[in-house]
Coordinates of N, CA and C and ligand atoms in Angstrom, one line a residue:
X1374 N 54.9 120.2 167.5 CA 56.1 119.6 166.8 C 55.9 119.7 165.3
X1375 N 57.1 120.0 164.7 CA 57.0 120.1 163.2 C 57.4 118.7 162.6
X1376 N 56.5 118.2 161.8 CA 56.8 116.9 161.2 C 57.5 117.1 159.8
X1377 N 58.7 116.7 159.7 CA 59.5 117.0 158.6 C 59.8 115.8 157.7
X1378 N 59.1 114.7 158.0 CA 59.4 113.5 157.1 C 59.2 113.8 155.7
X1379 N 60.0 113.1 154.9 CA 59.9 113.3 153.4 C 60.5 114.6 152.9
X1380 N 60.5 115.6 153.7 CA 61.1 116.9 153.3 C 62.6 116.9 153.5
X1381 N 63.4 117.6 152.7 CA 64.9 117.6 152.8 C 65.3 118.4 154.1
X1382 N 66.5 118.2 154.4 CA 67.1 118.8 155.6 C 67.0 120.3 155.6
X1383 N 67.0 120.9 154.4 CA 66.9 122.4 154.2 C 65.6 122.9 154.9
X1384 N 64.6 122.1 154.7 CA 63.3 122.6 155.2 C 63.3 122.6 156.8
X1385 N 64.0 121.6 157.3 CA 64.1 121.5 158.8 C 64.9 122.7 159.3
X1386 N 66.0 123.0 158.6 CA 66.9 124.1 159.0 C 66.1 125.4 158.9
X1387 N 65.3 125.6 157.9 CA 64.5 126.8 157.7 C 63.5 126.9 158.9
X1388 N 62.9 125.8 159.3 CA 62.0 125.8 160.4 C 62.7 126.2 161.7
X1389 N 63.9 125.7 161.8 CA 64.7 126.0 163.0 C 65.0 127.5 163.1
X1390 N 65.4 128.1 161.9 CA 65.7 129.5 161.8 C 64.5 130.3 162.3
X1391 N 63.3 129.8 161.9 CA 62.0 130.5 162.3 C 61.6 130.3 163.7
X1392 N 62.3 129.4 164.4 CA 62.0 129.3 165.8 C 61.5 127.9 166.2
X1393 N 61.3 127.0 165.3 CA 60.8 125.7 165.7 C 61.9 124.9 166.3
X1394 N 61.6 124.1 167.4 CA 62.6 123.4 168.1 C 62.4 121.9 168.2
X1395 N 61.1 121.5 168.1 CA 60.8 120.1 168.2 C 60.4 119.6 166.8
X1396 N 61.1 118.5 166.3 CA 60.8 118.0 165.0 C 60.5 116.5 165.1
X1397 N 59.5 116.1 164.2 CA 59.1 114.7 164.2 C 59.6 114.1 162.9
X1398 N 60.1 112.9 162.9 CA 60.5 112.1 161.7 C 60.0 110.7 161.9
X1399 N 59.6 110.1 160.7 CA 59.0 108.8 160.8 C 59.9 107.6 160.6
X1400 N 61.0 107.9 159.8 CA 61.9 106.8 159.4 C 63.3 107.0 159.9
X1401 N 63.8 106.0 160.6 CA 65.2 106.0 161.1 C 66.2 106.3 160.0
X1402 N 66.0 105.5 158.9 CA 67.0 105.7 157.8 C 67.0 107.0 157.1
X1403 N 65.8 107.5 156.9 CA 65.7 108.9 156.3 C 66.3 109.9 157.2
X1404 N 66.1 109.8 158.5 CA 66.6 110.9 159.4 C 68.1 110.7 159.5
X1405 N 68.6 109.5 159.4 CA 70.1 109.3 159.4 C 70.7 110.1 158.3
X1406 N 70.1 110.2 157.2 CA 70.6 111.0 156.1 C 70.6 112.5 156.3
X1407 N 69.7 113.0 157.1 CA 69.6 114.4 157.4 C 70.4 114.8 158.6
X1408 N 70.7 113.8 159.5 CA 71.3 114.1 160.8 C 72.7 114.9 160.7
X1409 N 73.5 114.6 159.7 CA 74.8 115.3 159.6 C 74.5 116.8 159.5
X1410 N 73.4 117.2 158.9 CA 73.1 118.6 158.7 C 72.4 119.3 159.9
X1411 N 71.8 118.4 160.7 CA 70.9 119.0 161.7 C 71.4 118.7 163.1
X1412 N 72.5 118.0 163.2 CA 73.1 117.5 164.5 C 73.5 118.7 165.4
X1413 N 74.0 119.8 164.8 CA 74.5 120.8 165.7 C 73.5 121.9 166.1
X1414 N 72.2 121.7 165.9 CA 71.3 122.8 166.2 C 71.0 122.8 167.7
X1415 N 71.5 123.9 168.3 CA 71.3 124.0 169.8 C 69.9 124.0 170.2
X1416 N 69.5 123.2 171.1 CA 68.1 123.2 171.7 C 67.1 122.5 170.8
X1417 N 67.5 121.9 169.7 CA 66.6 121.2 168.8 C 66.4 119.8 169.4
X1418 N 65.1 119.3 169.4 CA 64.8 118.0 169.8 C 64.1 117.2 168.7
X1419 N 64.7 116.0 168.5 CA 64.1 115.2 167.4 C 63.4 114.0 168.0
X1420 N 62.1 113.8 167.5 CA 61.2 112.8 168.0 C 61.0 111.8 166.8
X1421 N 61.1 110.5 167.2 CA 60.7 109.5 166.2 C 59.2 109.2 166.4
X1422 N 58.5 109.4 165.4 CA 57.0 109.2 165.5 C 56.5 108.1 164.6
X1423 N 57.4 107.4 163.9 CA 57.0 106.3 163.1 C 57.3 105.0 163.8
X1424 N 56.7 103.9 163.3 CA 56.9 102.6 163.9 C 58.4 102.2 163.9
X1425 N 58.9 101.7 165.0 CA 60.3 101.3 165.2 C 60.4 99.8 165.3
X1426 N 61.2 99.2 164.4 CA 61.5 97.8 164.5 C 62.7 97.6 165.5
X1427 N 62.7 96.5 166.3 CA 63.8 96.4 167.3 C 65.1 96.4 166.7
X1428 N 65.3 95.9 165.4 CA 66.6 95.9 164.9 C 67.2 97.2 164.5
X1429 N 66.3 98.3 164.6 CA 66.8 99.6 164.3 C 66.9 100.4 165.6
X1430 N 66.7 99.8 166.8 CA 66.5 100.5 168.0 C 67.8 101.2 168.4
X1431 N 69.0 100.6 168.2 CA 70.2 101.2 168.5 C 70.5 102.4 167.8
X1432 N 70.3 102.4 166.5 CA 70.4 103.6 165.6 C 69.5 104.7 166.0
X1433 N 68.2 104.3 166.3 CA 67.2 105.3 166.7 C 67.6 105.9 168.0
X1434 N 68.1 105.2 169.0 CA 68.5 105.7 170.3 C 69.7 106.7 170.1
X1435 N 70.5 106.5 169.1 CA 71.6 107.4 168.8 C 71.1 108.7 168.2
X1436 N 70.2 108.6 167.3 CA 69.8 109.8 166.5 C 68.7 110.7 167.2
X1437 N 67.8 110.1 168.0 CA 66.7 110.8 168.4 C 66.8 111.2 169.9
X1438 N 66.1 112.2 170.3 CA 66.0 112.6 171.8 C 64.7 111.9 172.4
X1439 N 63.7 111.7 171.6 CA 62.4 111.2 172.1 C 62.0 110.1 171.1
X1440 N 61.6 108.9 171.7 CA 61.0 107.9 170.8 C 59.6 107.8 171.3
X1441 N 58.7 108.2 170.4 CA 57.2 108.3 170.8 C 56.5 107.0 170.5
X1442 N 57.2 106.0 169.9 CA 56.4 104.8 169.4 C 56.9 103.5 170.1
X1443 N 57.1 103.6 171.4 CA 57.4 102.3 172.1 C 56.1 101.6 172.2
X1444 N 56.1 100.3 171.7 CA 54.9 99.5 171.8 C 55.0 98.1 172.3
X1445 N 56.2 97.9 173.0 CA 56.4 96.6 173.6 C 57.4 96.7 174.7
X1446 N 57.4 95.8 175.7 CA 58.4 95.7 176.7 C 59.8 95.4 176.1
X1447 N 59.8 94.6 175.1 CA 61.0 94.2 174.4 C 61.7 95.4 173.7
X1448 N 60.9 96.2 173.1 CA 61.4 97.4 172.4 C 62.0 98.4 173.5
X1449 N 61.3 98.5 174.6 CA 61.8 99.4 175.7 C 63.2 98.9 176.1
X1450 N 63.3 97.6 176.3 CA 64.6 97.1 176.8 C 65.7 97.3 175.8
X1451 N 65.3 97.2 174.5 CA 66.3 97.4 173.4 C 66.8 98.8 173.4
X1452 N 65.9 99.7 173.6 CA 66.2 101.2 173.6 C 67.1 101.6 174.8
X1453 N 67.0 100.8 175.9 CA 67.7 101.1 177.1 C 69.2 100.6 176.9
X1454 N 69.4 99.6 176.1 CA 70.7 99.0 176.0 C 71.9 99.9 175.7
X1455 N 71.7 100.8 174.7 CA 72.9 101.6 174.3 C 73.4 102.5 175.5
X1456 N 72.6 102.7 176.5 CA 73.1 103.5 177.7 C 73.0 105.0 177.5
X1457 N 72.2 105.4 176.5 CA 72.0 106.9 176.3 C 70.7 107.3 177.0
X1458 N 70.6 108.3 177.8 CA 69.3 108.7 178.3 C 68.3 109.1 177.2
X1459 N 67.1 108.6 177.3 CA 66.1 108.8 176.2 C 64.8 109.1 176.8
X1460 N 64.1 110.0 176.3 CA 62.7 110.2 176.6 C 61.8 109.3 175.7
X1461 N 60.8 108.7 176.3 CA 60.0 107.8 175.5 C 58.5 108.1 175.7
X1462 N 57.7 107.7 174.8 CA 56.2 107.7 174.9 C 55.8 106.3 174.4
X1463 N 54.6 105.9 174.9 CA 54.1 104.6 174.5 C 53.0 104.9 173.4
X1464 N 53.1 104.2 172.3 CA 52.1 104.4 171.2 C 51.0 103.5 171.5
X1465 N 49.8 104.0 171.6 CA 48.6 103.3 172.0 C 47.6 103.2 170.8
X1466 N 47.2 102.0 170.6 CA 46.1 101.7 169.6 C 44.8 102.1 170.3
X1467 N 44.3 103.2 169.9 CA 43.0 103.6 170.6 C 41.8 103.2 169.8
X1468 N 42.0 102.5 168.7 CA 40.9 102.2 167.8 C 40.7 100.7 167.6
X1469 N 41.1 99.9 168.5 CA 40.8 98.4 168.4 C 41.5 97.9 167.2
X1470 N 40.8 97.1 166.4 CA 41.5 96.4 165.3 C 41.7 97.2 164.1
X1471 N 41.1 98.4 164.1 CA 41.2 99.2 162.9 C 42.7 99.7 162.6
X1472 N 43.5 99.8 163.6 CA 44.8 100.3 163.3 C 45.8 99.2 163.7
X1473 N 46.9 99.1 163.0 CA 47.9 98.0 163.2 C 48.9 98.4 164.2
X1474 N 49.3 99.7 164.3 CA 50.4 100.0 165.1 C 50.0 100.5 166.5
X1475 N 50.9 100.3 167.4 CA 50.7 100.7 168.8 C 50.3 99.5 169.6
X1476 N 50.4 99.7 170.9 CA 50.0 98.6 171.9 C 48.5 98.8 172.2
X1477 N 47.8 97.7 172.5 CA 46.4 97.8 172.9 C 46.4 98.3 174.4
X1478 N 45.3 99.0 174.8 CA 45.3 99.5 176.2 C 45.6 98.5 177.2
X1479 N 45.2 97.2 177.0 CA 45.5 96.2 178.0 C 47.0 95.9 178.2
X1480 N 47.8 96.2 177.1 CA 49.2 95.9 177.1 C 50.0 97.0 177.8
X1481 N 49.4 98.2 178.0 CA 50.1 99.3 178.5 C 50.8 99.1 179.8
X1482 N 50.1 98.6 180.9 CA 50.7 98.5 182.2 C 52.1 97.7 182.1
X1483 N 52.1 96.7 181.4 CA 53.4 95.9 181.3 C 54.5 96.7 180.6
X1484 N 54.1 97.5 179.7 CA 55.1 98.4 179.0 C 55.6 99.5 180.0
X1485 N 54.6 100.0 180.7 CA 55.0 101.1 181.8 C 56.0 100.5 182.7
X1486 N 55.7 99.2 183.2 CA 56.6 98.6 184.2 C 58.0 98.3 183.5
X1487 N 58.0 97.9 182.3 CA 59.3 97.6 181.6 C 60.1 98.9 181.5
X1488 N 59.5 100.0 181.2 CA 60.2 101.3 181.0 C 60.7 101.7 182.4
X1489 N 59.9 101.5 183.4 CA 60.3 101.9 184.8 C 61.6 101.1 185.2
X1490 N 61.7 99.9 184.7 CA 62.9 99.1 185.1 C 64.1 99.4 184.2
X1491 N 64.0 100.3 183.3 CA 65.1 100.7 182.4 C 65.7 102.0 182.8
X1492 N 66.9 102.0 183.4 CA 67.5 103.2 184.0 C 67.7 104.4 183.0
X1493 N 67.8 104.0 181.7 CA 68.1 105.1 180.8 C 66.9 105.7 180.1
X1494 N 65.7 105.2 180.4 CA 64.5 105.6 179.8 C 63.6 106.4 180.8
X1495 N 63.1 107.5 180.3 CA 62.1 108.3 181.1 C 60.8 108.4 180.3
X1496 N 59.8 107.9 180.9 CA 58.5 107.9 180.3 C 57.7 109.2 180.4
X1497 N 57.5 109.8 179.2 CA 56.8 111.1 179.2 C 55.3 111.0 179.2
X1498 N 54.8 110.0 178.4 CA 53.3 109.9 178.3 C 52.9 108.9 177.2
X1499 N 51.8 109.2 176.6 CA 51.2 108.4 175.5 C 51.1 109.1 174.2
X1500 N 51.1 108.3 173.2 CA 51.0 108.9 171.8 C 49.9 108.0 171.1
X1501 N 49.1 108.6 170.2 CA 48.2 107.8 169.4 C 48.1 108.4 168.0
X1502 N 47.7 107.6 167.1 CA 47.5 107.9 165.7 C 46.1 107.3 165.3
X1503 N 45.0 108.0 165.4 CA 43.7 107.4 165.2 C 43.6 107.1 163.7
X1504 N 42.6 106.3 163.3 CA 42.3 106.0 161.9 C 42.1 107.3 161.2
X1505 N 42.6 107.4 160.0 CA 42.5 108.7 159.3 C 41.1 109.1 158.9
X1506 N 40.8 110.3 159.2 CA 39.5 110.9 158.7 C 39.7 112.4 158.5
X1507 N 39.1 112.9 157.5 CA 39.3 114.4 157.3 C 38.3 115.2 158.1
X1508 N 37.5 114.5 158.9 CA 36.5 115.2 159.8 C 37.0 115.1 161.2
X1509 N 37.5 116.3 161.7 CA 38.2 116.2 163.1 C 37.3 115.7 164.2
X1510 N 36.0 115.8 164.1 CA 35.1 115.3 165.1 C 35.1 113.8 165.2
X1511 N 35.5 113.1 164.1 CA 35.5 111.7 164.1 C 36.7 111.2 164.9
X1512 N 37.7 112.0 165.0 CA 38.9 111.5 165.7 C 38.8 111.9 167.2
X1513 N 38.0 112.9 167.6 CA 37.9 113.4 168.9 C 37.8 112.2 170.0
X1514 N 36.9 111.2 169.8 CA 36.7 110.2 170.8 C 38.0 109.4 171.1
X1515 N 38.9 109.3 170.0 CA 40.2 108.6 170.2 C 41.1 109.4 171.1
X1516 N 41.1 110.8 170.9 CA 41.9 111.7 171.7 C 41.4 111.6 173.2
X1517 N 40.1 111.6 173.3 CA 39.6 111.5 174.7 C 40.0 110.2 175.4
X1518 N 39.9 109.1 174.6 CA 40.3 107.8 175.2 C 41.8 107.8 175.6
X1519 N 42.6 108.5 174.8 CA 44.0 108.5 175.2 C 44.2 109.3 176.5
X1520 N 43.5 110.4 176.6 CA 43.6 111.2 177.8 C 43.2 110.5 179.0
X1521 N 42.0 109.7 178.9 CA 41.5 109.0 180.1 C 42.5 107.9 180.5
X1522 N 43.1 107.3 179.5 CA 44.1 106.2 179.8 C 45.3 106.8 180.5
X1523 N 45.8 108.0 180.0 CA 46.9 108.6 180.7 C 46.6 109.0 182.1
X1524 N 45.4 109.5 182.3 CA 45.0 109.9 183.6 C 45.0 108.7 184.6
X1525 N 44.5 107.6 184.1 CA 44.5 106.4 185.0 C 45.9 106.0 185.3
X1526 N 46.8 106.2 184.4 CA 48.2 105.7 184.7 C 49.1 106.8 185.3
X1527 N 48.5 108.0 185.5 CA 49.3 109.1 186.1 C 50.3 109.6 185.2
X1528 N 50.1 109.6 183.8 CA 51.1 110.1 182.9 C 50.6 111.5 182.4
X1529 N 51.6 112.4 182.2 CA 51.2 113.8 181.9 C 51.1 114.1 180.4
X1530 N 51.9 113.5 179.6 CA 52.0 114.1 178.2 C 51.2 113.2 177.2
X1531 N 50.6 114.0 176.3 CA 49.8 113.3 175.3 C 50.2 113.8 173.9
X1532 N 50.7 112.9 173.1 CA 51.0 113.3 171.7 C 49.9 112.9 170.8
X1533 N 49.1 113.8 170.3 CA 48.0 113.5 169.5 C 47.5 114.7 168.7
X1534 N 47.0 114.5 167.5 CA 46.5 115.6 166.7 C 47.6 115.9 165.6
X1535 N 47.0 116.1 164.4 CA 47.9 116.4 163.2 C 47.3 117.6 162.5
X1536 N 47.7 117.9 161.3 CA 47.3 119.2 160.6 C 45.8 119.4 160.6
X1537 N 45.1 118.3 160.4 CA 43.6 118.5 160.1 C 42.8 118.4 161.4
X1538 N 43.4 117.9 162.5 CA 42.5 117.7 163.7 C 43.2 118.2 165.0
X1539 N 44.3 119.0 164.9 CA 45.0 119.4 166.1 C 44.1 120.3 167.1
X1540 N 43.1 121.0 166.5 CA 42.3 121.8 167.4 C 41.5 120.9 168.4
X1541 N 40.9 119.9 167.8 CA 40.2 118.9 168.6 C 41.1 118.2 169.6
X1542 N 42.3 117.9 169.2 CA 43.3 117.2 170.1 C 43.7 118.2 171.2
X1543 N 43.9 119.4 170.9 CA 44.2 120.4 172.0 C 43.1 120.5 173.0
X1544 N 41.9 120.6 172.5 CA 40.7 120.6 173.4 C 40.6 119.4 174.3
X1545 N 41.1 118.3 173.8 CA 41.1 117.1 174.6 C 42.3 116.9 175.4
X1546 N 43.2 117.8 175.4 CA 44.4 117.8 176.3 C 45.7 117.5 175.7
X1547 N 45.9 117.6 174.4 CA 47.2 117.3 173.8 C 48.3 118.2 174.4
X1548 N 49.4 117.6 174.7 CA 50.6 118.4 175.0 C 51.6 118.5 173.9
X1549 N 51.5 117.6 172.9 CA 52.3 117.5 171.7 C 51.4 117.3 170.6
X1550 N 51.3 118.3 169.7 CA 50.6 118.1 168.4 C 51.7 117.9 167.3
X1551 N 51.4 117.0 166.3 CA 52.4 116.7 165.3 C 51.9 117.2 164.0
X1552 N 52.5 118.4 163.6 CA 52.0 119.1 162.4 C 53.0 119.1 161.3
X1553 N 52.6 118.5 160.1 CA 53.5 118.5 158.9 C 52.9 119.4 157.8
X1554 N 51.9 118.9 157.2 CA 51.3 119.5 156.0 C 50.9 121.0 156.3
X1555 N 50.3 121.3 157.4 CA 49.9 122.7 157.7 C 51.1 123.7 157.7
X1556 N 52.3 123.2 158.0 CA 53.4 124.0 158.1 C 54.2 124.1 156.8
X1557 N 54.3 122.9 156.1 CA 55.3 122.8 155.0 C 54.6 122.5 153.7
X1558 N 53.3 122.3 153.7 CA 52.6 121.9 152.4 C 52.6 120.4 152.2
X1559 N 52.0 120.0 151.1 CA 51.8 118.6 150.8 C 53.1 117.9 150.6
X1560 N 53.2 116.6 151.1 CA 54.4 115.8 150.9 C 54.3 115.0 149.6
X1561 N 55.4 114.8 149.0 CA 55.5 113.8 147.9 C 55.5 112.4 148.6
X1562 N 55.1 111.4 147.9 CA 55.2 110.0 148.4 C 56.6 109.7 148.7
X1563 N 56.9 109.0 149.9 CA 58.3 108.7 150.3 C 58.8 107.7 149.3
Ligands
PLP1814 C1 53.0 112.3 159.0 C2 52.6 112.3 160.4 C3 52.1 113.4 161.0 C4 51.8 114.7 160.4 O1 50.7 114.7 159.5 P1 50.2 116.0 158.8 O2 48.8 115.6 158.4 O3 51.1 116.2 157.6 O4 50.2 117.1 159.8 C5 51.8 113.3 162.4 N1 52.0 112.1 163.0 C6 52.4 111.0 162.4 C7 52.6 109.7 163.2 C8 52.7 111.1 161.1 O5 53.2 109.9 160.5

């Protein structure tokens, strides 16, 4: 997946021209600004990969095809409400207290159940964002933990790995890598 956060819609369109079809964005509001330009791209899929507050869930359901950052039963129910079919992933905190975002592994079964009870949601798998390190081997254990968790739950897809550590993520079973900098260069601060 190409991560286009902070970059203007032109960059996204250029990526599409070159054959990219899956795009990751972090902020609902930012993507809302680009959506008029990117809405008509046949076959393109837009993934929300940033934290989602429940009060933005309706807008997010409208704009995105995949919400990778479901982290509570409540958010799942809110995403189900608009009635639009949506693919979702559960964001997992694989690193204990070190990271703020995502659900802890103990919370996952309740979220899986909540999603199963939502007729408009289809659960694809798990997503994680390990604590940042520029040494890919430091993040490998978190990728492995996510894979083991998904195996226990019978879930197929794993969204993990970014520009600096996607090789390790692929070795550990990633089905979705989220690459921004390595494709588009350094981002300015949002
Ligand atoms: C920004 C971001 C990425 C991409 O990071 P790069 O290092 O630019 O490849 C991947 N996942 C998430 C959740 C991000 O916020």
